[in-house]
Each structure stands twice: as C-alpha cells, then as structure tokens.
PDB file of C-alpha atoms in Angstrom:
ATOM      1  CA  MET A   1     -48.135  41.396 -16.724  1.00 46.00           C
ATOM      2  CA  ASP A   2     -48.458  37.741 -15.758  1.00 48.00           C
ATOM      3  CA  ASN A   3     -45.968  35.578 -17.735  1.00 50.00           C
ATOM      4  CA  LYS A   4     -47.125  32.295 -16.212  1.00 51.00           C
ATOM      5  CA  GLN A   5     -48.098  29.630 -18.692  1.00 51.00           C
ATOM      6  CA  PRO A   6     -51.777  28.621 -18.625  1.00 50.00           C
ATOM      7  CA  LYS A   7     -52.531  25.377 -16.855  1.00 52.00           C
ATOM      8  CA  VAL A   8     -53.936  22.496 -18.844  1.00 50.00           C
ATOM      9  CA  ILE A   9     -56.563  20.507 -16.978  1.00 49.00           C
ATOM     10  CA  ASN A  10     -57.142  16.825 -17.710  1.00 50.00           C
ATOM     11  CA  LYS A  11     -60.612  15.361 -17.873  1.00 52.00           C
ATOM     12  CA  SER A  12     -60.091  13.943 -14.399  1.00 51.00           C
ATOM     13  CA  GLY A  13     -59.549  17.434 -13.035  1.00 53.00           C
ATOM     14  CA  THR A  14     -55.767  17.138 -12.440  1.00 52.00           C
ATOM     15  CA  THR A  15     -53.209  19.583 -13.776  1.00 56.00           C
ATOM     16  CA  LYS A  16     -51.390  18.507 -16.944  1.00 56.00           C
ATOM     17  CA  LEU A  17     -47.837  19.820 -17.427  1.00 57.00           C
ATOM     18  CA  THR A  18     -46.802  21.416 -20.642  1.00 64.00           C
ATOM     19  CA  ASP A  19     -43.969  19.844 -22.660  1.00 67.00           C
ATOM     20  CA  GLU A  20     -41.474  22.484 -21.499  1.00 73.00           C
ATOM     21  CA  ALA A  21     -42.392  22.070 -17.828  1.00 73.00           C
ATOM     22  CA  ALA A  22     -42.164  18.277 -18.102  1.00 71.00           C
ATOM     23  CA  ALA A  23     -38.745  18.494 -19.759  1.00 74.00           C
ATOM     24  CA  ALA A  24     -37.489  20.884 -17.063  1.00 78.00           C
ATOM     25  CA  ARG A  25     -38.724  18.589 -14.292  1.00 75.00           C
ATOM     26  CA  GLU A  26     -37.060  15.570 -15.917  1.00 76.00           C
ATOM     27  CA  ASN A  27     -33.735  17.420 -16.283  1.00 77.00           C
ATOM     28  CA  ARG A  28     -33.874  18.501 -12.655  1.00 78.00           C
ATOM     29  CA  ALA A  29     -34.563  14.940 -11.523  1.00 75.00           C
ATOM     30  CA  GLN A  30     -31.637  13.617 -13.588  1.00 75.00           C
ATOM     31  CA  ARG A  31     -29.243  16.189 -12.092  1.00 75.00           C
ATOM     32  CA  GLU A  32     -30.349  15.300  -8.567  1.00 74.00           C
ATOM     33  CA  PHE A  33     -29.900  11.587  -9.297  1.00 66.00           C
ATOM     34  CA  ARG A  34     -26.399  12.110 -10.695  1.00 69.00           C
ATOM     35  CA  GLY A  35     -25.459  14.213  -7.682  1.00 66.00           C
ATOM     36  CA  ARG A  36     -26.662  11.530  -5.260  1.00 67.00           C
ATOM     37  CA  ARG A  37     -24.822   8.808  -7.184  1.00 58.00           C
ATOM     38  CA  ARG A  38     -21.598  10.853  -7.195  1.00 59.00           C
ATOM     39  CA  ASP A  39     -21.906  11.498  -3.454  1.00 59.00           C
ATOM     40  CA  ASN A  40     -22.504   7.801  -2.812  1.00 60.00           C
ATOM     41  CA  ARG A  41     -19.375   6.920  -4.767  1.00 62.00           C
ATOM     42  CA  ARG A  42     -17.316   9.447  -2.858  1.00 59.00           C
ATOM     43  CA  ASN A  43     -18.641   8.228   0.481  1.00 62.00           C
ATOM     44  CA  ARG A  44     -17.979   4.590  -0.455  1.00 63.00           C
ATOM     45  CA  ARG A  45     -14.438   5.417  -1.611  1.00 60.00           C
ATOM     46  CA  ALA A  46     -13.742   7.404   1.569  1.00 56.00           C
ATOM     47  CA  ALA A  47     -15.053   4.531   3.688  1.00 54.00           C
ATOM     48  CA  GLU A  48     -12.836   2.036   1.872  1.00 54.00           C
ATOM     49  CA  GLU A  49      -9.798   4.286   2.313  1.00 53.00           C
ATOM     50  CA  GLY A  50     -10.620   4.733   5.990  1.00 47.00           C
ATOM     51  CA  LYS A  51     -10.762   0.962   6.514  1.00 55.00           C
ATOM     52  CA  LYS A  52      -7.436   0.445   4.708  1.00 69.00           C
ATOM     53  CA  GLU A  53      -4.930  -0.456   7.414  1.00 79.00           C
ATOM     54  CA  PHE A  54      -1.836  -1.101   5.284  1.00 85.00           C
ATOM     55  CA  ASP A  55      -0.338   0.517   2.217  1.00 90.00           C
ATOM     56  CA  THR A  56       1.064  -1.587  -0.611  1.00 92.00           C
ATOM     57  CA  VAL A  57       3.971  -0.918  -2.974  1.00 92.00           C
ATOM     58  CA  ASN A  58       4.710  -3.059  -6.026  1.00 93.00           C
ATOM     59  CA  ILE A  59       8.496  -3.304  -6.070  1.00 93.00           C
ATOM     60  CA  SER A  60       8.780  -5.359  -9.256  1.00 93.00           C
ATOM     61  CA  ILE A  61       6.651  -7.358 -11.687  1.00 92.00           C
ATOM     62  CA  ASN A  62       8.464  -9.778 -13.994  1.00 92.00           C
ATOM     63  CA  ARG A  63       7.328 -12.228 -16.633  1.00 92.00           C
ATOM     64  CA  VAL A  64       8.708 -15.711 -16.085  1.00 90.00           C
ATOM     65  CA  SER A  65       8.422 -18.886 -18.141  1.00 90.00           C
ATOM     66  CA  ARG A  66       8.722 -22.594 -17.538  1.00 87.00           C
ATOM     67  CA  THR A  67       9.230 -25.239 -20.201  1.00 87.00           C
ATOM     68  CA  VAL A  68       6.653 -28.034 -20.046  1.00 85.00           C
ATOM     69  CA  ALA A  69       5.692 -30.880 -22.366  1.00 85.00           C
ATOM     70  CA  GLY A  70       3.416 -28.697 -24.478  1.00 81.00           C
ATOM     71  CA  GLY A  71       5.881 -25.791 -24.745  1.00 85.00           C
ATOM     72  CA  ARG A  72       6.544 -22.763 -22.569  1.00 88.00           C
ATOM     73  CA  ARG A  73       4.251 -21.773 -19.738  1.00 88.00           C
ATOM     74  CA  MET A  74       4.221 -17.986 -19.251  1.00 90.00           C
ATOM     75  CA  ARG A  75       3.447 -16.549 -15.818  1.00 93.00           C
ATOM     76  CA  PHE A  76       4.021 -13.347 -13.858  1.00 94.00           C
ATOM     77  CA  GLN A  77       6.060 -12.847 -10.687  1.00 94.00           C
ATOM     78  CA  ALA A  78       5.285  -9.975  -8.316  1.00 95.00           C
ATOM     79  CA  LEU A  79       7.327  -8.615  -5.419  1.00 95.00           C
ATOM     80  CA  VAL A  80       5.170  -6.574  -3.025  1.00 95.00           C
ATOM     81  CA  ALA A  81       5.877  -4.698   0.220  1.00 95.00           C
ATOM     82  CA  VAL A  82       3.138  -3.955   2.774  1.00 95.00           C
ATOM     83  CA  GLY A  83       3.415  -1.570   5.744  1.00 93.00           C
ATOM     84  CA  ASP A  84       1.452   0.691   8.075  1.00 90.00           C
ATOM     85  CA  HIS A  85       3.907   3.655   8.091  1.00 90.00           C
ATOM     86  CA  LYS A  86       4.678   2.878  11.736  1.00 89.00           C
ATOM     87  CA  ASN A  87       6.559  -0.206  12.851  1.00 90.00           C
ATOM     88  CA  ARG A  88       5.012  -3.064  10.871  1.00 92.00           C
ATOM     89  CA  ILE A  89       6.392  -4.169   7.520  1.00 94.00           C
ATOM     90  CA  GLY A  90       6.286  -7.271   5.333  1.00 94.00           C
ATOM     91  CA  VAL A  91       7.466  -8.480   1.928  1.00 95.00           C
ATOM     92  CA  GLY A  92       5.853 -11.105  -0.295  1.00 95.00           C
ATOM     93  CA  LEU A  93       6.911 -12.807  -3.524  1.00 95.00           C
ATOM     94  CA  ALA A  94       4.409 -14.800  -5.598  1.00 95.00           C
ATOM     95  CA  LYS A  95       3.577 -15.963  -9.094  1.00 93.00           C
ATOM     96  CA  GLY A  96       0.273 -15.932 -10.949  1.00 92.00           C
ATOM     97  CA  SER A  97      -1.264 -16.490 -14.347  1.00 90.00           C
ATOM     98  CA  ASP A  98      -1.815 -12.734 -14.687  1.00 91.00           C
ATOM     99  CA  VAL A  99      -0.472  -9.597 -13.032  1.00 92.00           C
ATOM    100  CA  THR A 100      -3.510  -9.026 -10.818  1.00 92.00           C
ATOM    101  CA  SER A 101      -3.522 -12.521  -9.320  1.00 93.00           C
ATOM    102  CA  ALA A 102       0.256 -12.409  -8.783  1.00 94.00           C
ATOM    103  CA  VAL A 103       0.053  -9.073  -6.957  1.00 93.00           C
ATOM    104  CA  GLN A 104      -2.875 -10.187  -4.789  1.00 93.00           C
ATOM    105  CA  LYS A 105      -1.125 -13.431  -3.838  1.00 95.00           C
ATOM    106  CA  ALA A 106       2.115 -11.568  -3.029  1.00 95.00           C
ATOM    107  CA  GLU A 107       0.176  -9.058  -0.914  1.00 94.00           C
ATOM    108  CA  ARG A 108      -1.436 -11.864   1.101  1.00 93.00           C
ATOM    109  CA  ARG A 109       1.970 -13.443   1.712  1.00 94.00           C
ATOM    110  CA  ALA A 110       3.428 -10.094   2.761  1.00 94.00           C
ATOM    111  CA  LYS A 111       0.637  -9.558   5.312  1.00 92.00           C
ATOM    112  CA  LYS A 112       1.080 -13.094   6.597  1.00 93.00           C
ATOM    113  CA  ASN A 113       4.841 -12.605   7.135  1.00 92.00           C
ATOM    114  CA  MET A 114       4.755  -9.097   8.628  1.00 93.00           C
ATOM    115  CA  ILE A 115       7.231  -8.203  11.377  1.00 93.00           C
ATOM    116  CA  THR A 116       7.248  -5.515  14.062  1.00 93.00           C
ATOM    117  CA  ILE A 117      10.451  -3.482  14.083  1.00 92.00           C
ATOM    118  CA  ASN A 118      12.147  -1.508  16.846  1.00 92.00           C
ATOM    119  CA  MET A 119      13.038   2.118  16.149  1.00 90.00           C
ATOM    120  CA  ASN A 120      14.977   4.869  17.857  1.00 89.00           C
ATOM    121  CA  GLY A 121      12.768   7.873  17.191  1.00 89.00           C
ATOM    122  CA  GLU A 122      12.602   8.197  13.405  1.00 91.00           C
ATOM    123  CA  THR A 123      15.646   6.067  12.609  1.00 92.00           C
ATOM    124  CA  ILE A 124      16.894   2.545  13.278  1.00 92.00           C
ATOM    125  CA  CYS A 125      18.420   1.571  16.606  1.00 91.00           C
ATOM    126  CA  HIS A 126      21.907   0.675  15.400  1.00 91.00           C
ATOM    127  CA  GLU A 127      24.001  -0.160  12.364  1.00 93.00           C
ATOM    128  CA  VAL A 128      23.287  -3.531  10.774  1.00 94.00           C
ATOM    129  CA  GLU A 129      24.737  -5.501   7.886  1.00 94.00           C
ATOM    130  CA  THR A 130      22.804  -8.440   6.446  1.00 94.00           C
ATOM    131  CA  LYS A 131      23.344 -10.969   3.673  1.00 93.00           C
ATOM    132  CA  VAL A 132      20.700 -13.029   1.890  1.00 92.00           C
ATOM    133  CA  THR A 133      22.277 -15.282  -0.763  1.00 90.00           C
ATOM    134  CA  GLY A 134      24.104 -12.796  -3.000  1.00 90.00           C
ATOM    135  CA  ALA A 135      22.466  -9.631  -1.646  1.00 93.00           C
ATOM    136  CA  HIS A 136      24.498  -7.613   0.862  1.00 94.00           C
ATOM    137  CA  VAL A 137      22.805  -4.590   2.492  1.00 94.00           C
ATOM    138  CA  LEU A 138      24.305  -2.129   4.971  1.00 94.00           C
ATOM    139  CA  MET A 139      22.026   0.196   6.959  1.00 95.00           C
ATOM    140  CA  LYS A 140      23.076   2.936   9.394  1.00 94.00           C
ATOM    141  CA  PRO A 141      21.068   5.269  11.643  1.00 94.00           C
ATOM    142  CA  ALA A 142      21.058   8.932  10.640  1.00 93.00           C
ATOM    143  CA  ALA A 143      20.525  12.283  12.337  1.00 92.00           C
ATOM    144  CA  PRO A 144      17.164  14.075  12.067  1.00 92.00           C
ATOM    145  CA  GLY A 145      16.771  15.864   8.754  1.00 92.00           C
ATOM    146  CA  THR A 146      18.984  13.460   6.824  1.00 91.00           C
ATOM    147  CA  GLY A 147      16.154  11.709   5.039  1.00 93.00           C
ATOM    148  CA  ILE A 148      16.289   8.269   3.464  1.00 93.00           C
ATOM    149  CA  ILE A 149      19.529   7.835   1.526  1.00 93.00           C
ATOM    150  CA  ALA A 150      18.981   4.487  -0.159  1.00 92.00           C
ATOM    151  CA  GLY A 151      18.419   2.751  -3.465  1.00 86.00           C
ATOM    152  CA  GLY A 152      15.125   1.875  -5.092  1.00 88.00           C
ATOM    153  CA  VAL A 153      14.210  -1.355  -3.301  1.00 92.00           C
ATOM    154  CA  VAL A 154      15.426  -0.210   0.126  1.00 93.00           C
ATOM    155  CA  ARG A 155      13.684   3.155  -0.279  1.00 93.00           C
ATOM    156  CA  SER A 156      10.397   1.488  -1.255  1.00 92.00           C
ATOM    157  CA  ILE A 157      10.411  -0.744   1.829  1.00 94.00           C
ATOM    158  CA  ILE A 158      11.612   1.894   4.302  1.00 93.00           C
ATOM    159  CA  GLY A 159       9.000   4.320   2.943  1.00 92.00           C
ATOM    160  CA  LEU A 160       6.250   2.049   4.315  1.00 92.00           C
ATOM    161  CA  THR A 161       7.633   2.280   7.866  1.00 92.00           C
ATOM    162  CA  GLY A 162       7.929   5.154  10.316  1.00 91.00           C
ATOM    163  CA  ILE A 163      11.670   5.515   9.586  1.00 93.00           C
ATOM    164  CA  LYS A 164      12.425   8.988   8.241  1.00 93.00           C
ATOM    165  CA  ASN A 165      16.236   9.114   8.492  1.00 94.00           C
ATOM    166  CA  LEU A 166      18.461   6.306   7.233  1.00 94.00           C
ATOM    167  CA  ILE A 167      21.694   5.723   5.331  1.00 94.00           C
ATOM    168  CA  SER A 168      21.865   2.529   3.309  1.00 94.00           C
ATOM    169  CA  LYS A 169      24.102   0.889   0.735  1.00 93.00           C
ATOM    170  CA  SER A 170      23.598  -2.246  -1.358  1.00 91.00           C
ATOM    171  CA  LEU A 171      26.981  -3.939  -1.728  1.00 90.00           C
ATOM    172  CA  GLY A 172      26.194  -7.244  -3.414  1.00 87.00           C
ATOM    173  CA  SER A 173      23.707  -8.680  -5.865  1.00 89.00           C
ATOM    174  CA  THR A 174      21.161  -6.506  -7.650  1.00 90.00           C
ATOM    175  CA  ASN A 175      18.417  -9.131  -7.353  1.00 92.00           C
ATOM    176  CA  LYS A 176      15.447  -7.181  -6.008  1.00 93.00           C
ATOM    177  CA  ALA A 177      13.879 -10.077  -4.119  1.00 93.00           C
ATOM    178  CA  ASN A 178      17.115 -10.891  -2.262  1.00 94.00           C
ATOM    179  CA  ILE A 179      17.689  -7.203  -1.437  1.00 94.00           C
ATOM    180  CA  ALA A 180      14.136  -6.921  -0.088  1.00 95.00           C
ATOM    181  CA  TYR A 181      14.584  -9.957   2.156  1.00 94.00           C
ATOM    182  CA  ALA A 182      17.957  -8.625   3.328  1.00 94.00           C
ATOM    183  CA  VAL A 183      16.334  -5.332   4.330  1.00 95.00           C
ATOM    184  CA  ILE A 184      13.590  -7.166   6.238  1.00 94.00           C
ATOM    185  CA  GLU A 185      16.217  -9.262   8.015  1.00 94.00           C
ATOM    186  CA  GLY A 186      18.151  -6.115   8.979  1.00 94.00           C
ATOM    187  CA  LEU A 187      15.016  -4.519  10.390  1.00 94.00           C
ATOM    188  CA  ARG A 188      14.194  -7.711  12.294  1.00 93.00           C
ATOM    189  CA  GLN A 189      17.630  -7.639  13.978  1.00 93.00           C
ATOM    190  CA  GLN A 190      17.120  -4.176  15.470  1.00 92.00           C
ATOM    191  CA  VAL A 191      17.532  -4.202  19.263  1.00 91.00           C
ATOM    192  CA  PRO A 192      16.223  -1.273  21.376  1.00 90.00           C
ATOM    193  CA  LYS A 193      18.867   0.855  23.063  1.00 83.00           C
ATOM    194  CA  ASN A 194      17.557   0.104  26.546  1.00 85.00           C
ATOM    195  CA  GLU A 195      18.384  -3.577  26.015  1.00 81.00           C
ATOM    196  CA  TRP A 196      22.006  -3.039  25.000  1.00 75.00           C
ATOM    197  CA  HIS A 197      23.368  -2.796  28.572  1.00 68.00           C
ATOM    198  CA  SER A 198      21.355  -5.762  29.806  1.00 58.00           C
ATOM    199  CA  SER A 199      22.786  -7.915  27.036  1.00 53.00           C
ATOM    200  CA  LYS A 200      26.315  -6.789  27.923  1.00 52.00           C
ATOM    201  CA  LYS A 201      25.733  -7.584  31.611  1.00 54.00           C
ATOM    202  CA  ALA A 202      24.365 -11.013  30.689  1.00 53.00           C
ATOM    203  CA  ALA A 203      27.430 -11.698  28.556  1.00 55.00           C
ATOM    204  CA  ALA A 204      29.742 -10.584  31.396  1.00 55.00           C
ATOM    205  CA  LYS A 205      27.970 -12.916  33.831  1.00 56.00           C
ATOM    206  CA  GLU A 206      28.372 -15.827  31.439  1.00 57.00           C
ATOM    207  CA  ASP A 207      32.123 -15.104  31.124  1.00 59.00           C
ATOM    208  CA  LYS A 208      32.462 -15.236  34.916  1.00 55.00           C
TER     209      LYS A 208
END
C-alpha cells in the first residue's frame, strides 16, 4: 500500500507542498541553520584561543575614592599579572571608572612591562630576597616534585611562568601590589648558573 501523500499541482504546473511537508522542511532548515551558527561560534572561539599568546590573572580589584570639590570620586583599582607559562611575566596596576576599564588598562601596562626570566629547569636559579617598600619576599629553588609552596599573590604570579617547584615566604607587608612587584624584582635578579663562575673570576681580577 502506498502511504505517500498526493501531490498538489499549482495552476502553473509546479508541485505545491502540503502544510505538513512545508512545516517539516522549515523545521529542518532551522535545525541546519542553528547547527551552522553553533559551529561558527565554536570555530571563532577556538581561533581566538589559539591566537591568545598570554594568560591573565586578576590578583586583586579594589574600590578606591578621592575627595574632590563636588564630593567623593569613586574608582576601581586592578592588579593584573600576565604571563606565557614559559619565561615571560609582567605585572600591571591601574585605575578606571569601572572594573572592566581598570582591568584592561592594567593588562596593557603588564604587557608593556614584561620581563624575561632565567630558570634552572623548572625552578629558579638561586635563592633571592627582595624588598619593595614594606613588602619583603624570600624565594628559594626547590627539588623536582616539590611544587609551588607560596602564598596567594606569589602563587598567582609564579603560576603564569614555567616554574613548577619553588619555596617562598612573605616576611613583610601584606600589600598585594608591593608583594607582586617584589616577586617580579626577585625574578628579574635571577642569574643563570653558567654565569656564576665568570662573575667570580671577574671579581677576583678586579681585586688583583
């Protein structure tokens, strides 16, 4: 038995779809369109992630105020760290009228002030102790498998580098901005092991 619906012919001789067939075709077209749009979004998101060279971490976002003639002026302050999970890292501090503008400005400053650090495998080259105003940070190299033993700010910054083993201690102020700059200064002071002897020889020559 043939269950096919009879075809309806227009006056012009073309086939006219029934209401059910037209509805089915429209539903199928909508599903195909949604699928293509979803795939385009996924492809665009994957392309954006592939182009992303640095990762960003918001260390702190604070609301600050300044007293002016008309009253208090409320703004936001953002502290942002940017790194490539290898040997490039930067920290930026900026203010903005809203959180988004403050974070974007801090991210631009962090990228502008990025440094390239020296590492000994997956740890730092040597012990270092740095002070920035009231912040006092001590960092020591660690054996493989130790992990990152550090506080919140230090852990956030070190997590954006290729350092996997580190022992750190914050001994002074708890100001996050000063701690972040102290960590960056400690990483900047790292000297590769192959340059230690040359520096000692140079110092011995100067003494002679």
